[in-house]
Amino acid sequence: MSDAKRFYVTTPIYYGNGVPHVGHFYTSTIANVLYLYYKIHGADARFTTGIDENSQKSVIEAEKAGISITEYLDTMAAKHQEVWDYFDFWYTDFIRTTEERHHSVVRDVLQHCFDKGDIYEWVYEGKYCVGCEAFKKDDDLIPDPSEKWDSSVLVCPDHLKEPDQIKEKNYFFRLSKYQNWIEWFYAAHPDFVMPDFRFNEVRAFVERWLEDFSISRETNTFGIPLPFDESQVTYVWFDALFNYYTSCKYSPHPLTSSLPEKKGLDGFTDESSFWPAQVHVVGKDIIRFHAIFWPAMLASYFDLGEEHDGQICYKASDTMKLPKHILTGWFFTVDGQKMSKSLWNVIEPVEYSQEYSKDLLILYMLSAFPIGNDGNYDREEAIKTYNAKLANNLGNLVNRVVVLSLKLDTISSGLSGVVHDRVSSLLAYIDHSLNYSLTQEQVSQLSQSLIDAWENIDVPTVGKMKSYDLKWVLDEVFIMLDHLNKYADTTEPWKTIKEDEESTREVLYTLAEWLRQVWLHLYPFFPEKMSEMFEKLGLDGYTEKINQWGFQELLDKKEIFNIKEKGKPLFQRIEI
Ligand code: MSP
């Protein structure tokens, strides 16, 4: 953890004109897992999320609802927070781009970039998609699928609408000046965009040559006015991206997730030294903004690079002001179709979790596909995965340990084992296998596979988490659980309990201890359920302990399991 004492993770700020669906939930879940993981591993960790409010879409929606824009945005912000709070996400800042702290940062940025000549006035003539809040070129569009005869009608692939044709005075950002700088920056940071193949797409785009882009709109009425020309408001991306920095520059202190008092700049502390972010979690649709525009905007604002012949060259120290990684998530289809209100297949995370389970949603989203690949949310498959991994693999094993330990307790009290650490529990595993008449070869195979499984989750988890490979971590944990189940099946404590109390105790202790360790690994994914799991094994107050002491200290701890009652199964099977 030495190089990660600080960890700052962000989600995209979601448009405030709708409530979060499972696509938004996905990026927020990844951020939450990473935040918790780094926090319990001792990092000074932060997690910023929020909503993107300065958008023409919000104005349109407020008008439709017949209420003021402020009232509309307040309601939407509260709705977003309700969703995240329902899932107990641990965000440390919820930012709204209408807040004064954010306006203050963006005005400062705009003025600085304007003063150094990186923003200039020009006339924009072209296409603009309000749905994307983006200017479009013909290359970005597709022939309208609803037009059978006329393939010259081009529409936005995401919104299936023809963009507006506009001509207006705009201010432009001199992105072309940063062409070299960006290429050098990419070369120095081959893992800037993850996964690799997304970075290749970005590189290919940059190689085609970067054009200056418009950063303001004349006709929009709602947004942050340009400090040097109040008749224009800044275009949504130049505003939105800086939220990540605002959250450090005006940091809520103490770190809190409650809705900020929106007025003024009081109650915030300047913690701009916490910048840069370690990782921005984004969807592939906004990758160009994050991987190309964003570093260039930061370069302009922080005066990075060195100027040679009108071009800016990258220098090594620039990295101190630039985000380390852009982690690009997959884009969902649901049961094979694009998620859309008109198809009635939008998964609302709260509703869906109430019907099934929060853990099902998280488990499936993070284990079905590696981050970055496109994937399909197959509802039936999600239930099967949950039943196999959480209800059977984990849930049944816990149940066995609890029930048998309670039986044992009636014979004599307490489940404090003779097996105290990972190595001796492996040895116990081998001993027991020998007792149960396996061949020497079977024994060494079993024990080796257990050792391998453990090493896979224990040692390289840190490495895999550094590359944000959440699927890999989950997979390995469940392989480990397979082995524990195999161990239980081989040693059969439900049989030995009648005649050999001592060795049954040892087996159960070994299982309980391994489960405890496995749960510590699962904690960032399912904090609520894992806390309940610890309690089931008679380990009280683990949530507080894990936050206070951290992962490693708890992992190395010797525990006595005071199992008191059977309780309800924590992962109920779900019928399809
Ligand atoms: N406001 C901008 C982001 C500004 S960040 C400085 C925005 N908002 S959004 O609400 O439209 O979408 C935010 C993100 O939600 C997307 O970039 C993507 O990460 C995620 N998703 C939205 N729909 C999705 C799917 N169907 N599947 C997976 N993620 C998707 O863009």
XYZ file of C-alpha atoms and ligand atoms in Angstrom:
607
model
C 0.000 0.000 0.000
C 3.060 2.230 0.374
C 2.561 4.073 -2.925
C -1.154 4.342 -2.341
C -1.387 6.125 0.971
C -3.814 8.445 -0.739
C -6.586 7.164 -2.833
C -9.111 9.332 -4.616
C -11.793 7.686 -6.729
C -14.636 9.354 -8.617
C -17.752 8.384 -10.548
C -19.069 10.390 -13.470
C -21.435 13.049 -12.220
C -24.773 11.860 -13.575
C -27.187 14.147 -15.357
C -29.751 15.437 -12.930
C -32.634 15.030 -15.353
C -33.285 11.388 -14.573
C -32.881 8.917 -11.742
C -29.943 6.510 -11.698
C -30.413 3.228 -13.519
C -28.280 0.142 -13.428
C -25.714 1.663 -15.824
C -25.041 4.505 -13.409
C -25.201 2.080 -10.537
C -22.423 0.074 -12.155
C -19.848 2.894 -12.176
C -20.838 3.868 -8.633
C -20.493 0.281 -7.409
C -17.003 -0.028 -8.835
C -16.017 3.226 -7.172
C -17.515 2.136 -3.861
C -15.692 -1.201 -3.864
C -12.393 0.473 -4.682
C -12.914 3.104 -2.035
C -13.663 0.535 0.671
C -10.830 -1.686 -0.438
C -8.262 1.101 -0.191
C -9.764 2.480 2.997
C -9.479 -0.806 4.896
C -5.978 -1.214 3.544
C -4.969 1.938 5.339
C -5.182 4.601 2.646
C -6.451 8.109 3.243
C -9.287 7.481 0.838
C -11.917 9.674 -0.815
C -14.810 8.992 -3.062
C -16.608 11.751 -4.947
C -19.859 11.428 -6.797
C -22.619 13.863 -7.639
C -24.814 15.335 -10.325
C -24.245 17.326 -13.443
C -26.796 20.085 -13.270
C -25.798 22.855 -15.650
C -27.431 21.259 -18.575
C -30.105 22.355 -20.983
C -31.785 18.998 -20.407
C -32.574 19.942 -16.809
C -34.114 23.230 -17.958
C -36.335 21.376 -20.408
C -37.442 18.879 -17.740
C -38.173 21.583 -15.153
C -40.295 23.418 -17.718
C -42.177 20.230 -18.499
C -42.823 19.669 -14.775
C -43.936 23.294 -14.392
C -41.550 24.038 -11.525
C -38.539 26.285 -11.073
C -35.178 24.924 -12.090
C -33.901 25.197 -8.512
C -36.822 23.237 -7.154
C -36.396 20.667 -9.899
C -32.672 20.198 -9.260
C -33.082 19.990 -5.489
C -35.611 17.215 -5.928
C -33.401 15.345 -8.369
C -30.298 15.666 -6.172
C -32.241 14.218 -3.252
C -33.493 11.370 -5.445
C -29.951 10.505 -6.528
C -28.740 10.511 -2.953
C -31.625 8.320 -1.878
C -30.447 5.680 -4.323
C -26.827 5.768 -3.160
C -27.856 5.852 0.474
C -30.128 2.869 -0.009
C -27.033 0.919 -1.048
C -24.984 2.423 1.770
C -22.369 3.755 -0.587
C -19.622 5.422 1.355
C -19.023 8.471 -0.829
C -17.229 11.254 0.982
C -18.465 14.098 -1.194
C -21.603 14.558 -3.236
C -21.045 17.438 -5.582
C -23.651 19.493 -7.424
C -22.389 21.645 -10.225
C -24.745 24.490 -9.323
C -22.911 24.919 -6.037
C -20.982 28.121 -5.556
C -17.757 26.214 -4.837
C -17.924 24.657 -8.266
C -18.809 27.893 -10.050
C -15.860 29.506 -8.350
C -13.426 26.840 -9.594
C -14.764 26.829 -13.146
C -14.676 30.636 -13.449
C -11.109 30.608 -12.234
C -10.145 27.908 -14.725
C -11.848 29.680 -17.636
C -10.232 33.001 -16.842
C -6.800 31.420 -16.516
C -7.055 29.525 -19.795
C -8.434 32.618 -21.552
C -5.643 34.855 -20.229
C -2.969 32.529 -21.570
C -4.644 32.396 -24.965
C -5.900 28.806 -24.771
C -9.513 29.979 -25.150
C -10.451 32.151 -28.119
C -13.579 33.416 -29.887
C -14.807 31.826 -33.143
C -18.013 31.066 -35.006
C -19.224 27.505 -34.756
C -21.258 26.112 -37.562
C -22.282 22.501 -37.345
C -24.333 19.886 -35.576
C -25.154 19.655 -31.922
C -26.875 16.774 -30.113
C -28.712 17.991 -27.020
C -29.057 14.390 -25.761
C -25.265 14.012 -25.611
C -24.626 17.694 -24.928
C -22.000 17.385 -27.632
C -21.051 18.828 -31.001
C -21.162 16.166 -33.678
C -19.369 15.503 -36.912
C -20.876 13.370 -39.673
C -18.386 10.638 -38.713
C -20.008 10.412 -35.290
C -23.476 9.824 -36.760
C -25.242 6.857 -38.347
C -27.934 6.623 -41.069
C -31.356 6.865 -39.462
C -32.502 3.219 -38.983
C -36.166 4.287 -39.250
C -35.563 5.800 -42.741
C -35.903 2.919 -45.185
C -35.183 4.838 -48.391
C -33.019 7.787 -47.510
C -29.626 6.882 -46.044
C -28.508 10.518 -46.050
C -30.481 11.287 -42.880
C -27.893 11.013 -40.144
C -28.762 10.574 -36.496
C -26.910 10.317 -33.211
C -26.291 6.593 -32.527
C -27.200 6.971 -28.865
C -30.307 9.123 -29.178
C -31.483 8.199 -32.692
C -32.317 11.845 -33.358
C -30.966 14.242 -35.948
C -28.698 16.719 -34.203
C -29.630 20.419 -34.390
C -27.875 22.447 -37.073
C -26.474 25.508 -35.344
C -24.408 28.569 -36.206
C -23.337 30.768 -33.345
C -20.499 32.684 -31.757
C -18.612 30.348 -29.439
C -15.397 30.266 -27.504
C -13.010 27.496 -28.423
C -10.379 25.629 -26.447
C -7.030 25.298 -28.218
C -6.801 21.511 -27.952
C -4.611 21.308 -31.072
C -1.823 23.024 -29.135
C -1.687 19.978 -26.836
C -1.387 17.346 -29.578
C 2.276 16.523 -28.854
C 1.879 16.878 -25.176
C -0.947 14.323 -25.099
C 0.947 11.833 -27.219
C 3.977 12.113 -24.949
C 1.823 11.864 -21.890
C 0.230 8.656 -23.190
C 3.629 7.197 -23.998
C 4.815 7.905 -20.464
C 1.653 6.379 -18.944
C 0.768 3.228 -20.828
C -1.872 2.361 -18.244
C -3.577 5.746 -18.232
C -6.732 4.342 -19.829
C -7.849 0.894 -18.735
C -8.454 -1.617 -20.163
C -5.818 -1.581 -22.913
C -8.098 -1.928 -25.885
C -9.968 1.214 -24.876
C -6.668 3.050 -24.690
C -5.916 1.873 -28.231
C -9.188 3.393 -29.430
C -8.313 6.661 -27.743
C -4.799 6.672 -29.214
C -6.168 6.005 -32.684
C -8.479 8.974 -32.312
C -5.673 11.245 -31.153
C -3.449 10.169 -34.030
C -6.076 11.452 -36.475
C -5.185 14.898 -35.171
C -6.894 16.912 -32.494
C -9.110 19.842 -33.340
C -9.959 22.757 -31.095
C -13.400 22.389 -29.572
C -16.150 24.720 -28.523
C -16.501 25.319 -24.805
C -19.446 27.722 -24.660
C -22.985 28.206 -25.906
C -24.623 31.471 -26.779
C -28.181 30.229 -26.676
C -28.075 28.282 -23.422
C -29.450 30.247 -20.553
C -28.490 27.993 -17.699
C -24.926 27.337 -16.648
C -21.747 29.045 -15.590
C -21.265 32.376 -17.399
C -17.836 32.913 -18.950
C -16.046 35.426 -16.703
C -14.727 37.275 -19.791
C -18.034 37.284 -21.713
C -21.121 37.006 -19.559
C -23.366 36.603 -22.604
C -22.214 32.984 -22.910
C -22.312 30.043 -20.542
C -19.669 27.384 -20.572
C -20.445 24.213 -22.422
C -21.311 21.340 -20.230
C -18.011 19.370 -20.379
C -15.645 22.183 -19.569
C -17.783 22.677 -16.513
C -18.554 19.062 -15.563
C -15.052 17.594 -15.642
C -13.695 20.099 -13.160
C -16.067 18.759 -10.488
C -13.350 16.245 -9.680
C -10.984 19.024 -8.786
C -13.610 21.191 -7.042
C -14.149 18.366 -4.597
C -10.530 18.798 -3.422
C -10.254 22.562 -3.730
C -13.419 23.038 -1.667
C -13.422 19.883 0.310
C -16.310 19.235 2.694
C -14.767 19.059 6.120
C -15.112 16.735 7.887
C -15.674 14.454 4.919
C -19.370 13.878 4.665
C -21.874 12.475 2.281
C -24.783 14.668 3.340
C -26.189 17.227 0.927
C -24.145 20.391 1.193
C -25.657 23.742 2.054
C -25.500 25.125 -1.419
C -24.988 28.756 -0.595
C -21.537 30.250 -0.426
C -18.114 28.871 0.165
C -18.252 28.408 3.907
C -17.742 25.024 5.463
C -15.170 23.828 2.921
C -11.427 23.411 3.314
C -8.842 23.890 0.597
C -7.393 20.438 0.134
C -6.259 20.910 -3.420
C -3.060 19.117 -2.439
C -5.151 15.926 -2.437
C -5.438 16.262 -6.184
C -4.878 14.324 -8.526
C -7.430 11.525 -8.544
C -6.118 8.014 -8.572
C -8.915 6.778 -10.782
C -11.935 8.160 -12.614
C -14.466 5.388 -13.203
C -16.408 6.163 -16.404
C -18.513 4.554 -19.090
C -17.091 4.093 -22.581
C -19.419 6.799 -23.924
C -17.496 9.520 -22.137
C -14.033 8.148 -22.573
C -12.835 10.772 -25.073
C -13.826 13.597 -22.786
C -11.926 12.031 -19.924
C -8.923 10.675 -21.763
C -8.288 13.523 -24.199
C -10.029 16.772 -23.293
C -9.594 16.418 -19.564
C -5.786 16.035 -19.394
C -5.422 18.861 -21.900
C -7.684 21.138 -19.856
C -5.655 20.322 -16.758
C -2.446 20.995 -18.649
C -3.756 24.401 -19.613
C -5.030 25.255 -16.140
C -1.943 24.049 -14.264
C 0.504 25.371 -16.901
C 1.932 21.928 -17.508
C 4.461 21.057 -20.208
C 7.023 23.237 -21.915
C 6.393 25.286 -24.994
C 8.480 24.695 -28.139
C 7.458 26.264 -31.468
C 3.815 26.718 -30.484
C 3.534 23.107 -29.333
C 3.556 21.959 -25.755
C 5.909 19.148 -24.772
C 5.226 16.842 -21.877
C 7.548 16.885 -18.867
C 7.785 14.158 -16.212
C 6.573 16.302 -13.305
C 3.273 16.984 -15.121
C 2.099 13.654 -13.804
C 1.687 15.180 -10.342
C -1.348 17.092 -11.553
C -2.934 14.466 -13.754
C -5.292 11.647 -12.856
C -3.513 8.295 -12.777
C -6.139 6.136 -14.444
C -9.331 6.325 -16.407
C -11.138 3.057 -15.786
C -13.708 2.388 -18.458
C -16.671 0.222 -17.595
C -18.786 -1.899 -19.888
C -22.021 -0.738 -21.425
C -25.056 -2.764 -20.581
C -27.691 -4.219 -22.699
C -30.456 -5.948 -20.763
C -31.585 -9.406 -21.855
C -29.933 -8.729 -25.184
C -31.436 -5.312 -25.861
C -30.284 -1.742 -25.444
C -31.687 -0.370 -22.199
C -34.463 2.007 -22.992
C -37.598 3.353 -21.362
C -39.653 2.545 -24.442
C -38.635 -1.139 -24.227
C -39.521 -1.264 -20.524
C -36.220 -2.971 -19.791
C -34.504 -0.297 -17.711
C -33.320 -1.834 -14.457
C -33.891 0.543 -11.556
C -31.341 -0.586 -8.971
C -33.472 0.032 -5.879
C -36.630 -1.595 -7.184
C -34.681 -4.519 -8.587
C -32.774 -5.060 -5.355
C -35.950 -4.940 -3.340
C -37.380 -7.642 -5.540
C -34.227 -9.815 -5.545
C -31.240 -8.689 -3.515
C -28.637 -5.937 -3.468
C -25.906 -8.545 -3.394
C -27.218 -10.269 -6.488
C -26.948 -7.051 -8.457
C -23.445 -6.282 -7.262
C -22.187 -9.843 -7.643
C -23.487 -10.237 -11.167
C -22.383 -6.857 -12.450
C -18.868 -7.297 -11.154
C -18.347 -10.969 -11.836
C -20.099 -11.537 -15.156
C -17.631 -9.554 -17.290
C -14.222 -8.033 -16.811
C -14.425 -4.256 -16.501
C -14.283 -2.753 -19.953
C -15.932 -5.417 -22.068
C -19.409 -4.799 -23.337
C -21.873 -7.155 -21.783
C -25.429 -8.186 -21.467
C -27.295 -8.143 -18.182
C -29.027 -11.500 -18.372
C -31.562 -11.532 -15.573
C -31.853 -15.298 -15.398
C -28.089 -15.741 -15.386
C -27.840 -13.153 -12.589
C -30.114 -15.243 -10.363
C -28.238 -18.443 -11.206
C -24.913 -16.797 -10.354
C -26.269 -15.554 -7.051
C -27.736 -18.938 -6.130
C -24.564 -20.800 -7.039
C -22.059 -18.454 -5.440
C -23.695 -16.697 -2.559
C -26.622 -18.904 -1.563
C -24.955 -22.313 -2.116
C -21.217 -21.966 -2.147
C -20.973 -19.467 0.683
C -24.346 -19.560 2.422
C -24.584 -23.338 2.822
C -21.081 -23.667 4.125
C -21.679 -21.017 6.760
C -24.861 -22.733 7.733
C -23.086 -26.048 8.154
C -20.406 -24.521 10.353
C -22.949 -22.702 12.493
C -25.286 -25.657 12.963
C -22.508 -28.127 13.759
C -20.768 -25.739 16.125
C -23.982 -25.246 18.027
C -24.331 -29.023 18.317
C -20.764 -29.287 19.481
C -21.434 -26.660 22.056
C -23.923 -28.888 23.735
C -21.124 -31.407 24.130
C -18.692 -28.872 25.558
C -18.522 -25.102 25.260
C -16.812 -22.736 22.801
C -15.262 -23.004 19.355
C -11.747 -21.826 19.892
C -9.527 -23.816 17.733
C -6.151 -25.311 17.838
C -5.580 -23.979 14.345
C -4.319 -20.468 14.630
C -2.837 -19.405 11.418
C -3.036 -20.030 7.732
C -0.115 -22.430 7.615
C -1.293 -24.616 10.459
C -4.811 -24.672 9.083
C -3.391 -26.032 5.871
C -1.524 -28.643 7.845
C -4.726 -29.536 9.634
C -6.337 -29.915 6.262
C -3.713 -32.400 5.219
C -3.953 -34.307 8.513
C -7.657 -34.663 8.185
C -7.460 -35.802 4.652
C -5.087 -38.494 5.823
C -7.520 -39.543 8.521
C -10.121 -39.988 5.873
C -8.140 -42.484 3.874
C -7.226 -40.530 0.774
C -4.194 -41.557 -1.191
C -1.041 -39.574 -0.651
C -1.399 -38.159 -4.150
C -4.959 -37.011 -3.568
C -3.874 -35.385 -0.350
C -1.059 -33.465 -1.911
C -3.278 -32.408 -4.803
C -5.969 -31.156 -2.477
C -3.626 -29.372 -0.175
C -1.699 -27.823 -3.033
C -4.873 -26.560 -4.642
C -5.942 -25.026 -1.371
C -2.580 -23.382 -0.908
C -2.701 -22.082 -4.493
C -6.223 -20.812 -4.061
C -5.264 -19.005 -0.904
C -2.159 -17.498 -2.410
C -4.218 -16.326 -5.321
C -6.547 -14.308 -3.187
C -4.148 -13.315 -0.476
C -0.934 -12.215 -2.078
C -1.800 -10.801 -5.468
C -5.116 -9.268 -4.464
C -3.302 -6.034 -3.902
C -1.745 -6.267 -7.352
C -5.008 -7.199 -9.005
C -6.847 -4.489 -7.163
C -4.251 -2.055 -8.379
C -5.312 -2.895 -11.889
C -8.921 -2.765 -10.700
C -9.560 -6.354 -11.726
C -12.608 -6.859 -9.550
C -13.840 -9.854 -11.489
C -10.576 -11.646 -10.929
C -10.700 -11.013 -7.201
C -14.266 -12.286 -6.935
C -13.489 -15.342 -9.045
C -10.546 -16.274 -6.881
C -12.507 -15.846 -3.685
C -15.176 -18.193 -4.969
C -12.587 -20.732 -6.061
C -11.288 -20.596 -2.519
C -14.796 -21.244 -1.257
C -15.088 -24.247 -3.571
C -12.018 -25.653 -1.887
C -13.421 -25.048 1.546
C -16.564 -26.886 0.567
C -14.429 -29.724 -0.699
C -12.568 -29.726 2.590
C -15.855 -30.000 4.477
C -17.028 -32.803 2.198
C -13.791 -34.705 2.706
C -13.599 -34.348 6.460
C -17.345 -34.831 7.017
C -17.636 -33.187 10.433
C -21.360 -34.003 10.488
C -20.328 -37.675 10.785
C -17.327 -37.336 13.074
C -19.208 -35.181 15.572
C -20.710 -38.285 17.114
C -17.449 -40.063 17.895
C -14.563 -37.589 17.716
C -15.278 -34.253 19.320
C -11.707 -33.040 19.287
C -11.029 -33.426 15.581
C -14.503 -32.157 14.661
C -13.772 -29.033 16.675
C -10.555 -28.627 14.788
C -12.247 -29.014 11.416
C -14.957 -26.537 12.311
C -12.451 -24.081 13.647
C -10.436 -24.398 10.474
C -13.533 -23.722 8.387
C -14.637 -20.803 10.526
C -11.180 -19.274 10.390
C -10.946 -19.628 6.611
C -14.403 -18.180 6.205
C -13.438 -15.208 8.327
C -10.463 -14.599 6.079
C -12.468 -15.022 2.912
C -15.042 -12.542 4.187
C -12.406 -9.949 4.855
C -11.647 -10.161 1.152
C -15.317 -9.929 0.271
C -15.969 -7.038 2.622
C -15.409 -4.209 0.086
C -17.959 -5.850 -2.209
C -20.664 -6.717 0.326
C -19.921 -4.732 3.474
C -23.381 -5.054 4.957
C -23.684 -8.802 4.494
C -20.156 -9.513 5.577
C -20.717 -7.651 8.827
C -23.737 -9.858 9.450
C -21.634 -12.888 8.582
C -19.020 -11.977 11.165
C -21.751 -11.628 13.754
C -23.150 -15.013 12.867
C -19.794 -16.518 13.813
C -19.866 -14.631 17.084
C -17.444 -11.911 15.994
C -19.122 -8.730 17.080
C -18.308 -5.185 16.013
C -16.271 -6.214 12.964
C -17.426 -3.281 10.849
C -16.058 -0.825 13.378
C -12.938 -2.890 13.846
C -12.224 -3.176 10.160
C -12.558 0.561 9.717
C -10.483 1.292 12.756
C -7.741 -1.311 12.576
C -7.739 -2.149 8.941
C -7.692 -5.320 6.956
C -4.244 -6.676 7.702
C -4.486 -6.439 11.428
C -7.776 -8.292 11.431
C -6.498 -10.857 8.994
C -3.626 -11.714 11.323
C -5.787 -11.776 14.425
C -6.521 -14.970 16.330
C -10.209 -15.234 16.950
C -12.428 -17.322 19.176
C -15.778 -17.968 17.550
C -18.617 -17.664 19.984
C -21.431 -18.896 17.857
C -24.666 -18.240 19.688
C -27.572 -18.975 17.435
C -28.487 -20.328 14.039
C -30.298 -17.230 12.803
C -31.781 -16.774 9.350
C -29.809 -17.734 6.228
C -28.072 -14.593 5.002
C -28.323 -15.392 1.325
C -31.756 -16.807 0.606
C -32.031 -18.836 -2.567
C -34.035 -17.088 -5.261
C -36.428 -18.980 -7.495
C -36.187 -18.161 -11.189
N -22.914 14.058 -16.999
C -22.122 13.242 -17.841
C -20.851 12.807 -17.111
C -19.987 13.932 -16.689
S -18.616 13.362 -15.794
C -17.646 14.661 -15.630
C -22.913 11.993 -18.244
N -23.937 11.651 -17.471
S -24.917 10.398 -17.714
O -25.875 10.442 -16.632
O -25.454 10.438 -19.028
O -24.121 9.077 -17.690
C -23.065 8.881 -16.836
C -22.478 7.522 -16.981
O -23.397 6.480 -16.660
C -22.015 7.096 -18.352
O -20.887 7.666 -18.776
C -21.752 5.644 -18.055
O -20.617 5.580 -17.254
C -22.933 5.277 -17.207
N -23.942 4.646 -18.041
C -25.077 5.175 -18.539
N -25.736 4.204 -19.225
C -25.058 3.031 -19.184
C -25.277 1.698 -19.583
N -26.337 1.339 -20.273
N -24.354 0.764 -19.222
C -23.267 1.075 -18.439
N -23.037 2.308 -18.054
C -23.799 3.332 -18.551
O -22.538 11.360 -19.204
